[in-house]
Coordinates of N, CA and C in Angstrom, one line a residue:
M30 N -11.8 -4.2 8.7 CA -11.3 -3.2 7.8 C -11.1 -1.9 8.6
W31 N -10.1 -1.2 8.2 CA -9.8 0.1 8.8 C -9.9 1.2 7.9
T32 N -10.1 2.4 8.4 CA -10.2 3.5 7.5 C -9.0 4.4 7.7
T33 N -8.9 5.4 6.8 CA -7.7 6.3 6.9 C -7.8 7.2 8.2
T34 N -9.0 7.3 8.8 CA -9.1 8.1 10.0 C -8.9 7.3 11.3
S35 N -8.9 5.9 11.2 CA -8.7 5.1 12.3 C -7.2 4.7 12.4
R36 N -6.8 4.1 13.6 CA -5.5 3.8 13.8 C -5.0 2.7 12.8
N37 N -3.9 2.9 12.2 CA -3.3 2.0 11.2 C -3.1 0.6 11.9
P38 N -3.5 -0.5 11.4 CA -3.3 -1.7 12.1 C -1.9 -2.2 12.2
A39 N -1.0 -1.6 11.4 CA 0.4 -1.9 11.5 C 1.1 -1.1 12.6
D40 N 0.4 -0.2 13.2 CA 1.1 0.7 14.2 C 1.6 -0.2 15.4
D41 N 0.8 -1.2 15.8 CA 1.2 -2.0 16.9 C 2.4 -2.9 16.5
Q42 N 2.3 -3.5 15.3 CA 3.4 -4.3 14.8 C 4.7 -3.5 14.7
A43 N 4.6 -2.3 14.2 CA 5.8 -1.4 14.0 C 6.4 -1.1 15.4
E44 N 5.5 -0.8 16.4 CA 6.0 -0.5 17.7 C 6.7 -1.7 18.3
Q45 N 6.1 -2.9 18.1 CA 6.7 -4.2 18.6 C 8.0 -4.5 17.9
L46 N 8.1 -4.2 16.6 CA 9.4 -4.4 15.9 C 10.5 -3.6 16.5
G47 N 10.1 -2.4 16.9 CA 11.1 -1.5 17.5 C 11.4 -1.7 18.9
S48 N 10.6 -2.5 19.6 CA 10.9 -2.7 21.0 C 11.8 -3.9 21.2
G49 N 12.5 -3.9 22.3 CA 13.5 -5.0 22.6 C 12.8 -6.2 23.0
A50 N 11.6 -6.1 23.6 CA 11.0 -7.3 24.2 C 10.4 -8.2 23.2
T51 N 9.6 -7.7 22.3 CA 8.9 -8.5 21.3 C 9.4 -8.5 19.9
G52 N 10.1 -7.5 19.6 CA 10.6 -7.3 18.2 C 11.3 -8.5 17.6
P53 N 12.2 -9.2 18.3 CA 12.9 -10.3 17.7 C 11.9 -11.5 17.4
N54 N 10.7 -11.5 18.0 CA 9.8 -12.6 17.8 C 9.0 -12.5 16.5
I55 N 9.0 -11.3 15.9 CA 8.2 -11.0 14.7 C 9.0 -11.4 13.5
M56 N 8.5 -12.4 12.7 CA 9.2 -12.8 11.5 C 8.6 -12.3 10.2
G57 N 7.3 -11.8 10.3 CA 6.7 -11.4 9.1 C 5.2 -10.9 9.4
V58 N 4.6 -10.3 8.5 CA 3.2 -9.9 8.6 C 2.5 -10.3 7.3
M59 N 1.2 -10.5 7.4 CA 0.4 -10.8 6.2 C -0.5 -9.6 6.0
I60 N -0.5 -9.1 4.8 CA -1.3 -7.9 4.4 C -2.1 -8.3 3.2
E61 N -3.4 -8.2 3.3 CA -4.3 -8.5 2.2 C -4.7 -7.2 1.5
S62 N -4.1 -6.9 0.4 CA -4.3 -5.6 -0.3 C -4.7 -5.8 -1.7
N63 N -5.5 -4.9 -2.2 CA -5.9 -4.9 -3.6 C -5.9 -3.4 -4.1
L64 N -6.3 -3.2 -5.3 CA -6.4 -1.8 -5.8 C -7.4 -1.0 -5.0
N65 N -8.5 -1.7 -4.7 CA -9.6 -1.0 -3.9 C -9.9 -1.8 -2.7
E66 N -10.4 -1.1 -1.7 CA -10.7 -1.7 -0.4 C -12.0 -2.6 -0.5
G67 N -12.0 -3.6 0.4 CA -13.2 -4.4 0.5 C -13.2 -5.8 0.0
K68 N -14.3 -6.4 -0.1 CA -14.6 -7.7 -0.6 C -15.9 -7.7 -1.3
Q69 N -16.0 -8.5 -2.3 CA -17.3 -8.6 -3.0 C -17.6 -10.0 -3.3
S70 N -18.9 -10.3 -3.5 CA -19.4 -11.6 -3.9 C -19.7 -11.5 -5.4
V71 N -19.6 -12.6 -6.1 CA -19.9 -12.6 -7.5 C -21.4 -12.3 -7.6
P72 N -21.8 -11.3 -8.3 CA -23.2 -10.9 -8.5 C -24.0 -11.9 -9.3
P73 N -25.3 -11.9 -9.3 CA -26.2 -12.8 -10.1 C -25.8 -12.8 -11.6
E74 N -25.4 -11.6 -12.1 CA -25.1 -11.6 -13.5 C -23.8 -12.2 -13.9
G75 N -23.0 -12.6 -12.8 CA -21.8 -13.3 -13.1 C -20.6 -12.4 -13.0
P76 N -19.4 -12.8 -13.5 CA -18.2 -12.1 -13.4 C -18.2 -10.7 -14.1
S77 N -19.1 -10.5 -15.0 CA -19.2 -9.2 -15.7 C -19.7 -8.1 -14.8
G78 N -20.3 -8.5 -13.7 CA -20.8 -7.5 -12.7 C -19.9 -7.2 -11.6
L79 N -18.7 -7.8 -11.6 CA -17.7 -7.5 -10.6 C -17.1 -6.1 -10.7
K80 N -16.7 -5.5 -9.6 CA -16.0 -4.2 -9.6 C -14.5 -4.5 -9.8
Y81 N -13.9 -3.8 -10.6 CA -12.5 -3.9 -10.9 C -11.7 -3.6 -9.6
G82 N -10.7 -4.4 -9.3 CA -9.8 -4.1 -8.3 C -10.3 -4.4 -6.9
V83 N -11.4 -5.1 -6.7 CA -11.9 -5.5 -5.4 C -11.9 -7.0 -5.3
S84 N -11.4 -7.5 -4.2 CA -11.2 -8.9 -3.9 C -12.6 -9.6 -4.0
V85 N -12.5 -10.9 -4.4 CA -13.7 -11.8 -4.3 C -13.4 -12.9 -3.2
T86 N -12.3 -12.8 -2.6 CA -12.0 -13.9 -1.6 C -12.0 -13.3 -0.2
D87 N -11.1 -12.4 0.1 CA -11.0 -11.8 1.5 C -11.1 -10.3 1.4
G88 N -11.5 -9.7 2.5 CA -11.5 -8.3 2.6 C -10.1 -7.7 2.6
C89 N -9.9 -6.7 1.8 CA -8.6 -6.2 1.6 C -8.6 -4.7 1.9
I90 N -7.4 -4.2 2.1 CA -7.2 -2.8 2.2 C -6.8 -2.3 0.8
S91 N -7.0 -1.0 0.6 CA -6.7 -0.4 -0.7 C -5.2 -0.1 -0.9
L92 N -4.8 0.2 -2.1 CA -3.5 0.6 -2.3 C -3.1 1.9 -1.6
E93 N -4.0 2.8 -1.5 CA -3.8 4.1 -0.7 C -3.5 3.8 0.7
Q94 N -4.1 2.7 1.3 CA -3.9 2.4 2.7 C -2.6 1.5 2.8
T95 N -2.3 0.8 1.8 CA -1.2 -0.1 1.9 C 0.1 0.6 1.9
L96 N 0.3 1.6 1.1 CA 1.6 2.4 1.1 C 2.0 2.9 2.4
P97 N 1.2 3.7 3.1 CA 1.6 4.2 4.4 C 1.8 3.1 5.4
L98 N 1.0 2.0 5.3 CA 1.2 0.8 6.2 C 2.6 0.2 6.1
L99 N 3.0 0.0 4.8 CA 4.3 -0.6 4.5 C 5.4 0.4 5.0
D100 N 5.2 1.7 4.9 CA 6.2 2.6 5.3 C 6.4 2.6 6.8
N101 N 5.2 2.4 7.5 CA 5.2 2.3 9.0 C 6.0 1.1 9.4
L102 N 5.7 0.0 8.8 CA 6.4 -1.3 9.1 C 7.9 -1.1 8.8
R103 N 8.3 -0.5 7.7 CA 9.7 -0.2 7.4 C 10.4 0.5 8.5
Q104 N 9.7 1.5 9.1 CA 10.3 2.3 10.2 C 10.5 1.4 11.4
G105 N 9.6 0.5 11.7 CA 9.7 -0.4 12.8 C 10.9 -1.4 12.6
V106 N 11.1 -1.8 11.4 CA 12.2 -2.7 11.0 C 13.5 -2.0 11.2
Q107 N 13.6 -0.7 10.8 CA 14.8 0.1 10.9 C 15.1 0.2 12.4
K108 N 14.1 0.5 13.2 CA 14.4 0.6 14.7 C 14.9 -0.7 15.3
R109 N 14.4 -1.8 14.8 CA 14.8 -3.1 15.3 C 16.3 -3.3 14.9
R110 N 16.6 -3.0 13.6 CA 18.0 -3.2 13.1 C 19.0 -2.3 13.9
E111 N 18.5 -1.1 14.3 CA 19.4 -0.2 15.0 C 19.6 -0.7 16.4
A112 N 18.6 -1.3 17.0 CA 18.7 -1.9 18.4 C 19.6 -3.1 18.4
V113 N 19.5 -3.9 17.4 CA 20.4 -5.1 17.3 C 21.8 -4.7 17.1
K114 N 22.0 -3.7 16.2 CA 23.4 -3.2 16.0 C 24.0 -2.6 17.3
A115 N 23.2 -1.9 18.0 CA 23.7 -1.3 19.3 C 24.1 -2.4 20.3
K116 N 23.2 -3.4 20.4 CA 23.6 -4.5 21.3 C 24.8 -5.2 20.9
R117 N 25.0 -5.5 19.6 CA 26.2 -6.2 19.1 C 27.4 -5.3 19.4
L118 N 27.3 -4.0 19.2 CA 28.5 -3.1 19.4 C 28.8 -3.1 20.9
A119 N 27.8 -3.3 21.7 CA 28.0 -3.3 23.2 C 28.5 -4.6 23.7
G120 N 28.6 -5.6 22.8 CA 29.1 -6.9 23.1 C 28.0 -7.8 23.7
Q121 N 26.7 -7.4 23.5 CA 25.6 -8.3 24.0 C 25.1 -9.2 22.9
K122 N 24.7 -10.4 23.3 CA 24.1 -11.3 22.4 C 22.7 -10.9 22.0
V123 N 22.3 -11.1 20.8 CA 20.9 -10.9 20.4 C 20.3 -12.2 20.0
A124 N 19.0 -12.3 19.8 CA 18.3 -13.5 19.6 C 18.8 -14.2 18.4
S125 N 19.2 -13.5 17.3 CA 19.7 -14.2 16.1 C 21.1 -14.8 16.3
D126 N 21.8 -14.4 17.4 CA 23.1 -15.0 17.6 C 23.1 -16.3 18.4
V127 N 21.9 -16.6 18.9 CA 21.8 -17.8 19.8 C 21.7 -19.1 18.9

């Protein structure tokens, strides 16, 4: 789990998307997100004791963490698209052309 004060885990992926070396190799990311951060077990009293918006399967990031993470990834994708466009305009082949 990450906090809003630690480095966003998508920062590395966004940087890689925008780089020429590894960007073309990234096809997607998996983000486990819920309304609220964390994971919970079903309490002894059963489902009635569960906290609303918290996963019971896997640890998740919150909606507040998800929105900037997605925006960061969007910026990385935009950089990759710009790099691919520049290469094509320069007459270079890109990975998707092979």
